[in-house]
């Protein structure tokens, strides 16, 4: 598909608008600290959140939803500021990372920024359906939840593709599939 001048202009204006929406977040010291933590293999927590935020912004904007809250909530959804790969004792978590990090990210975000109800819901419930009782309240929250999973898978596949570790990846795929089947 050949892009017209108007389509290119929209892409650039979307990127500028997106950056303007999250600029106060991305320049904050705590959000910048997310660059120090790896989220998925070789993707920093900051880069992961920014990718989730941008894709969510585009989807919500296209569908006439609150793209501003989506972008801001997604940018802060993993503001947990610790190395989740360390043992639970070293990090002093009161539960498994997958279940507790949304609350930690929420506490960090609410301490640093004024968050509206949608942004709060996005941060607290982005791990649904793993956190089965934390069902998102807003359509934007559901979008961030699925975009987050999409980005995690994409980052993982990109890493394994770069490392040419397809055998190891397939082993993890079988383990994941077995876990899904056993939960049914």
PDB file of C-alpha atoms in Angstrom:
ATOM      1  CA  UNK A   1       0.000   0.000   0.000  1.00  0.00           C
ATOM      2  CA  UNK A   2       1.401   3.391  -0.975  1.00  0.00           C
ATOM      3  CA  UNK A   3       0.987   6.066   1.653  1.00  0.00           C
ATOM      4  CA  UNK A   4      -0.331   9.422   0.617  1.00  0.00           C
ATOM      5  CA  UNK A   5       0.930  12.701   1.987  1.00  0.00           C
ATOM      6  CA  UNK A   6      -2.138  12.983   4.255  1.00  0.00           C
ATOM      7  CA  UNK A   7      -1.545   9.520   5.769  1.00  0.00           C
ATOM      8  CA  UNK A   8       2.089  10.384   6.512  1.00  0.00           C
ATOM      9  CA  UNK A   9       1.006  13.675   8.060  1.00  0.00           C
ATOM     10  CA  UNK A  10      -1.464  11.812  10.300  1.00  0.00           C
ATOM     11  CA  UNK A  11       1.239   9.394  11.438  1.00  0.00           C
ATOM     12  CA  UNK A  12       3.569  12.235  12.369  1.00  0.00           C
ATOM     13  CA  UNK A  13       0.814  14.242  14.049  1.00  0.00           C
ATOM     14  CA  UNK A  14      -0.262  11.128  16.009  1.00  0.00           C
ATOM     15  CA  UNK A  15       3.309  10.603  17.206  1.00  0.00           C
ATOM     16  CA  UNK A  16       3.613  14.255  18.234  1.00  0.00           C
ATOM     17  CA  UNK A  17       0.261  14.198  20.005  1.00  0.00           C
ATOM     18  CA  UNK A  18       1.168  10.941  21.776  1.00  0.00           C
ATOM     19  CA  UNK A  19       4.506  12.356  22.949  1.00  0.00           C
ATOM     20  CA  UNK A  20       2.761  15.518  24.210  1.00  0.00           C
ATOM     21  CA  UNK A  21       0.214  13.453  26.169  1.00  0.00           C
ATOM     22  CA  UNK A  22       2.864  11.447  28.034  1.00  0.00           C
ATOM     23  CA  UNK A  23       5.743  13.968  28.157  1.00  0.00           C
ATOM     24  CA  UNK A  24       5.233  14.862  31.829  1.00  0.00           C
ATOM     25  CA  UNK A  25       5.347  11.151  32.637  1.00  0.00           C
ATOM     26  CA  UNK A  26       8.365  10.202  30.541  1.00  0.00           C
ATOM     27  CA  UNK A  27      10.478  13.039  31.949  1.00  0.00           C
ATOM     28  CA  UNK A  28       9.719  12.082  35.552  1.00  0.00           C
ATOM     29  CA  UNK A  29      12.661  10.555  37.459  1.00  0.00           C
ATOM     30  CA  UNK A  30      10.708   7.446  38.555  1.00  0.00           C
ATOM     31  CA  UNK A  31       9.407   6.689  35.072  1.00  0.00           C
ATOM     32  CA  UNK A  32      12.934   7.196  33.721  1.00  0.00           C
ATOM     33  CA  UNK A  33      14.152   4.695  36.313  1.00  0.00           C
ATOM     34  CA  UNK A  34      12.110   2.031  34.484  1.00  0.00           C
ATOM     35  CA  UNK A  35      14.960   2.072  31.939  1.00  0.00           C
ATOM     36  CA  UNK A  36      17.069   0.314  34.608  1.00  0.00           C
ATOM     37  CA  UNK A  37      14.842  -2.757  34.748  1.00  0.00           C
ATOM     38  CA  UNK A  38      14.404  -5.446  32.129  1.00  0.00           C
ATOM     39  CA  UNK A  39      10.825  -6.419  31.451  1.00  0.00           C
ATOM     40  CA  UNK A  40      10.972  -9.086  28.713  1.00  0.00           C
ATOM     41  CA  UNK A  41      14.417 -10.482  27.893  1.00  0.00           C
ATOM     42  CA  UNK A  42      16.164  -7.432  26.379  1.00  0.00           C
ATOM     43  CA  UNK A  43      13.307  -4.912  26.492  1.00  0.00           C
ATOM     44  CA  UNK A  44      13.388  -2.377  29.314  1.00  0.00           C
ATOM     45  CA  UNK A  45      10.309  -1.776  31.397  1.00  0.00           C
ATOM     46  CA  UNK A  46      10.246   1.808  30.050  1.00  0.00           C
ATOM     47  CA  UNK A  47      10.353   0.698  26.404  1.00  0.00           C
ATOM     48  CA  UNK A  48       7.702  -1.946  27.021  1.00  0.00           C
ATOM     49  CA  UNK A  49       5.344   0.549  28.685  1.00  0.00           C
ATOM     50  CA  UNK A  50       5.906   3.138  25.969  1.00  0.00           C
ATOM     51  CA  UNK A  51       5.121   0.591  23.248  1.00  0.00           C
ATOM     52  CA  UNK A  52       1.960  -0.530  25.061  1.00  0.00           C
ATOM     53  CA  UNK A  53       1.005   3.127  25.544  1.00  0.00           C
ATOM     54  CA  UNK A  54       1.504   4.019  21.878  1.00  0.00           C
ATOM     55  CA  UNK A  55      -0.403   1.053  20.455  1.00  0.00           C
ATOM     56  CA  UNK A  56      -3.202   1.605  22.978  1.00  0.00           C
ATOM     57  CA  UNK A  57      -3.327   5.297  22.108  1.00  0.00           C
ATOM     58  CA  UNK A  58      -3.687   4.483  18.390  1.00  0.00           C
ATOM     59  CA  UNK A  59      -6.396   1.855  18.930  1.00  0.00           C
ATOM     60  CA  UNK A  60      -8.418   4.009  21.334  1.00  0.00           C
ATOM     61  CA  UNK A  61      -8.124   7.062  19.099  1.00  0.00           C
ATOM     62  CA  UNK A  62      -9.281   5.099  16.056  1.00  0.00           C
ATOM     63  CA  UNK A  63     -12.340   3.825  17.961  1.00  0.00           C
ATOM     64  CA  UNK A  64     -13.322   7.147  19.532  1.00  0.00           C
ATOM     65  CA  UNK A  65     -12.338   6.143  23.067  1.00  0.00           C
ATOM     66  CA  UNK A  66     -10.407   8.068  25.734  1.00  0.00           C
ATOM     67  CA  UNK A  67      -6.987   7.766  24.078  1.00  0.00           C
ATOM     68  CA  UNK A  68      -5.408  10.264  26.477  1.00  0.00           C
ATOM     69  CA  UNK A  69      -6.205   8.176  29.579  1.00  0.00           C
ATOM     70  CA  UNK A  70      -5.258   5.009  27.689  1.00  0.00           C
ATOM     71  CA  UNK A  71      -1.820   6.358  26.788  1.00  0.00           C
ATOM     72  CA  UNK A  72      -1.141   7.712  30.285  1.00  0.00           C
ATOM     73  CA  UNK A  73      -2.397   4.639  32.144  1.00  0.00           C
ATOM     74  CA  UNK A  74      -0.466   2.312  29.847  1.00  0.00           C
ATOM     75  CA  UNK A  75       2.731   4.329  30.296  1.00  0.00           C
ATOM     76  CA  UNK A  76       2.472   3.764  34.054  1.00  0.00           C
ATOM     77  CA  UNK A  77       1.081   0.213  34.100  1.00  0.00           C
ATOM     78  CA  UNK A  78       4.420  -1.395  35.067  1.00  0.00           C
ATOM     79  CA  UNK A  79       5.860   1.332  37.326  1.00  0.00           C
ATOM     80  CA  UNK A  80       6.955  -1.237  39.918  1.00  0.00           C
ATOM     81  CA  UNK A  81      10.691  -0.287  40.009  1.00  0.00           C
ATOM     82  CA  UNK A  82      12.373  -3.531  40.993  1.00  0.00           C
ATOM     83  CA  UNK A  83      13.980  -6.504  39.264  1.00  0.00           C
ATOM     84  CA  UNK A  84      11.134  -9.007  39.208  1.00  0.00           C
ATOM     85  CA  UNK A  85      13.510 -11.826  38.258  1.00  0.00           C
ATOM     86  CA  UNK A  86      15.137 -11.762  41.687  1.00  0.00           C
ATOM     87  CA  UNK A  87      13.705 -14.068  44.269  1.00  0.00           C
ATOM     88  CA  UNK A  88      10.582 -13.029  46.123  1.00  0.00           C
ATOM     89  CA  UNK A  89      12.593 -12.706  49.376  1.00  0.00           C
ATOM     90  CA  UNK A  90      15.196 -10.388  47.821  1.00  0.00           C
ATOM     91  CA  UNK A  91      12.537  -8.005  46.543  1.00  0.00           C
ATOM     92  CA  UNK A  92      10.303  -8.511  49.632  1.00  0.00           C
ATOM     93  CA  UNK A  93       7.093  -9.050  47.708  1.00  0.00           C
ATOM     94  CA  UNK A  94       3.940 -10.189  49.456  1.00  0.00           C
ATOM     95  CA  UNK A  95       3.028 -12.623  46.701  1.00  0.00           C
ATOM     96  CA  UNK A  96       4.055 -13.531  43.175  1.00  0.00           C
ATOM     97  CA  UNK A  97       5.128 -10.650  40.934  1.00  0.00           C
ATOM     98  CA  UNK A  98       2.400 -11.259  38.343  1.00  0.00           C
ATOM     99  CA  UNK A  99      -0.275 -10.785  41.009  1.00  0.00           C
ATOM    100  CA  UNK A 100       1.191  -7.956  43.127  1.00  0.00           C
ATOM    101  CA  UNK A 101       2.969  -5.673  40.671  1.00  0.00           C
ATOM    102  CA  UNK A 102      -0.211  -3.888  39.476  1.00  0.00           C
ATOM    103  CA  UNK A 103      -0.843  -2.682  43.047  1.00  0.00           C
ATOM    104  CA  UNK A 104       2.793  -1.651  43.462  1.00  0.00           C
ATOM    105  CA  UNK A 105       2.741   0.216  40.145  1.00  0.00           C
ATOM    106  CA  UNK A 106      -0.524   1.883  41.171  1.00  0.00           C
ATOM    107  CA  UNK A 107       0.896   3.004  44.535  1.00  0.00           C
ATOM    108  CA  UNK A 108       3.992   4.429  42.834  1.00  0.00           C
ATOM    109  CA  UNK A 109       1.927   6.178  40.145  1.00  0.00           C
ATOM    110  CA  UNK A 110      -0.671   7.661  42.506  1.00  0.00           C
ATOM    111  CA  UNK A 111       2.144   9.003  44.698  1.00  0.00           C
ATOM    112  CA  UNK A 112       3.723  10.823  41.746  1.00  0.00           C
ATOM    113  CA  UNK A 113       0.805  11.836  39.499  1.00  0.00           C
ATOM    114  CA  UNK A 114      -2.841  12.863  39.541  1.00  0.00           C
ATOM    115  CA  UNK A 115      -4.651   9.913  37.959  1.00  0.00           C
ATOM    116  CA  UNK A 116      -8.229   9.830  36.785  1.00  0.00           C
ATOM    117  CA  UNK A 117     -10.447   6.812  37.443  1.00  0.00           C
ATOM    118  CA  UNK A 118      -9.746   5.256  34.034  1.00  0.00           C
ATOM    119  CA  UNK A 119      -5.973   5.540  34.432  1.00  0.00           C
ATOM    120  CA  UNK A 120      -6.226   3.937  37.878  1.00  0.00           C
ATOM    121  CA  UNK A 121      -8.321   1.080  36.497  1.00  0.00           C
ATOM    122  CA  UNK A 122      -5.837   0.532  33.663  1.00  0.00           C
ATOM    123  CA  UNK A 123      -2.895   0.212  36.056  1.00  0.00           C
ATOM    124  CA  UNK A 124      -4.655  -1.943  38.646  1.00  0.00           C
ATOM    125  CA  UNK A 125      -6.312  -4.357  36.224  1.00  0.00           C
ATOM    126  CA  UNK A 126      -3.862  -4.766  33.357  1.00  0.00           C
ATOM    127  CA  UNK A 127      -3.006  -8.333  34.385  1.00  0.00           C
ATOM    128  CA  UNK A 128      -6.523  -9.638  33.810  1.00  0.00           C
ATOM    129  CA  UNK A 129      -7.414 -12.473  33.112  1.00  0.00           C
ATOM    130  CA  UNK A 130      -4.534 -13.823  35.229  1.00  0.00           C
ATOM    131  CA  UNK A 131      -5.888 -11.750  38.099  1.00  0.00           C
ATOM    132  CA  UNK A 132      -9.314 -13.250  37.544  1.00  0.00           C
ATOM    133  CA  UNK A 133     -11.245 -11.070  40.021  1.00  0.00           C
ATOM    134  CA  UNK A 134      -9.669  -7.771  38.899  1.00  0.00           C
ATOM    135  CA  UNK A 135     -11.897  -7.375  35.841  1.00  0.00           C
ATOM    136  CA  UNK A 136     -11.341  -4.120  33.929  1.00  0.00           C
ATOM    137  CA  UNK A 137     -14.168  -1.603  34.213  1.00  0.00           C
ATOM    138  CA  UNK A 138     -13.549   0.392  31.019  1.00  0.00           C
ATOM    139  CA  UNK A 139     -13.085  -0.523  27.358  1.00  0.00           C
ATOM    140  CA  UNK A 140      -9.748   1.323  27.448  1.00  0.00           C
ATOM    141  CA  UNK A 141      -8.609  -0.951  30.302  1.00  0.00           C
ATOM    142  CA  UNK A 142      -9.458  -4.054  28.265  1.00  0.00           C
ATOM    143  CA  UNK A 143      -7.518  -2.648  25.316  1.00  0.00           C
ATOM    144  CA  UNK A 144      -4.412  -2.025  27.430  1.00  0.00           C
ATOM    145  CA  UNK A 145      -4.740  -5.532  28.898  1.00  0.00           C
ATOM    146  CA  UNK A 146      -4.670  -7.150  25.461  1.00  0.00           C
ATOM    147  CA  UNK A 147      -2.063  -4.782  23.996  1.00  0.00           C
ATOM    148  CA  UNK A 148       0.162  -5.548  27.004  1.00  0.00           C
ATOM    149  CA  UNK A 149      -0.083  -9.277  26.276  1.00  0.00           C
ATOM    150  CA  UNK A 150       0.513  -8.690  22.563  1.00  0.00           C
ATOM    151  CA  UNK A 151       3.643  -6.612  23.266  1.00  0.00           C
ATOM    152  CA  UNK A 152       4.960  -9.191  25.740  1.00  0.00           C
ATOM    153  CA  UNK A 153       4.598 -11.940  23.142  1.00  0.00           C
ATOM    154  CA  UNK A 154       6.131  -9.776  20.406  1.00  0.00           C
ATOM    155  CA  UNK A 155       9.102  -8.827  22.619  1.00  0.00           C
ATOM    156  CA  UNK A 156       9.651 -12.473  23.542  1.00  0.00           C
ATOM    157  CA  UNK A 157       9.479 -13.707  19.953  1.00  0.00           C
ATOM    158  CA  UNK A 158      11.797 -10.922  18.787  1.00  0.00           C
ATOM    159  CA  UNK A 159      14.336 -11.889  21.432  1.00  0.00           C
ATOM    160  CA  UNK A 160      14.259 -15.568  20.532  1.00  0.00           C
ATOM    161  CA  UNK A 161      14.364 -14.778  16.834  1.00  0.00           C
ATOM    162  CA  UNK A 162      17.483 -12.657  17.388  1.00  0.00           C
ATOM    163  CA  UNK A 163      19.063 -15.402  19.463  1.00  0.00           C
ATOM    164  CA  UNK A 164      17.820 -18.160  17.144  1.00  0.00           C
ATOM    165  CA  UNK A 165      16.557 -20.117  20.107  1.00  0.00           C
ATOM    166  CA  UNK A 166      13.472 -21.573  18.533  1.00  0.00           C
ATOM    167  CA  UNK A 167      13.898 -24.958  20.240  1.00  0.00           C
ATOM    168  CA  UNK A 168      13.940 -23.316  23.635  1.00  0.00           C
ATOM    169  CA  UNK A 169      10.953 -21.186  22.641  1.00  0.00           C
ATOM    170  CA  UNK A 170       8.965 -24.217  21.540  1.00  0.00           C
ATOM    171  CA  UNK A 171       9.662 -25.881  24.888  1.00  0.00           C
ATOM    172  CA  UNK A 172       8.210 -22.841  26.664  1.00  0.00           C
ATOM    173  CA  UNK A 173       5.262 -22.848  24.268  1.00  0.00           C
ATOM    174  CA  UNK A 174       4.483 -26.469  25.205  1.00  0.00           C
ATOM    175  CA  UNK A 175       4.736 -25.636  28.912  1.00  0.00           C
ATOM    176  CA  UNK A 176       2.416 -22.656  28.453  1.00  0.00           C
ATOM    177  CA  UNK A 177      -0.055 -24.725  26.448  1.00  0.00           C
ATOM    178  CA  UNK A 178      -0.038 -27.439  29.116  1.00  0.00           C
ATOM    179  CA  UNK A 179      -0.732 -24.812  31.820  1.00  0.00           C
ATOM    180  CA  UNK A 180      -3.646 -23.408  29.817  1.00  0.00           C
ATOM    181  CA  UNK A 181      -5.135 -26.872  29.258  1.00  0.00           C
ATOM    182  CA  UNK A 182      -4.760 -27.806  32.923  1.00  0.00           C
ATOM    183  CA  UNK A 183      -6.554 -24.619  34.019  1.00  0.00           C
ATOM    184  CA  UNK A 184      -9.540 -25.473  31.788  1.00  0.00           C
TER     185      UNK A 184
END
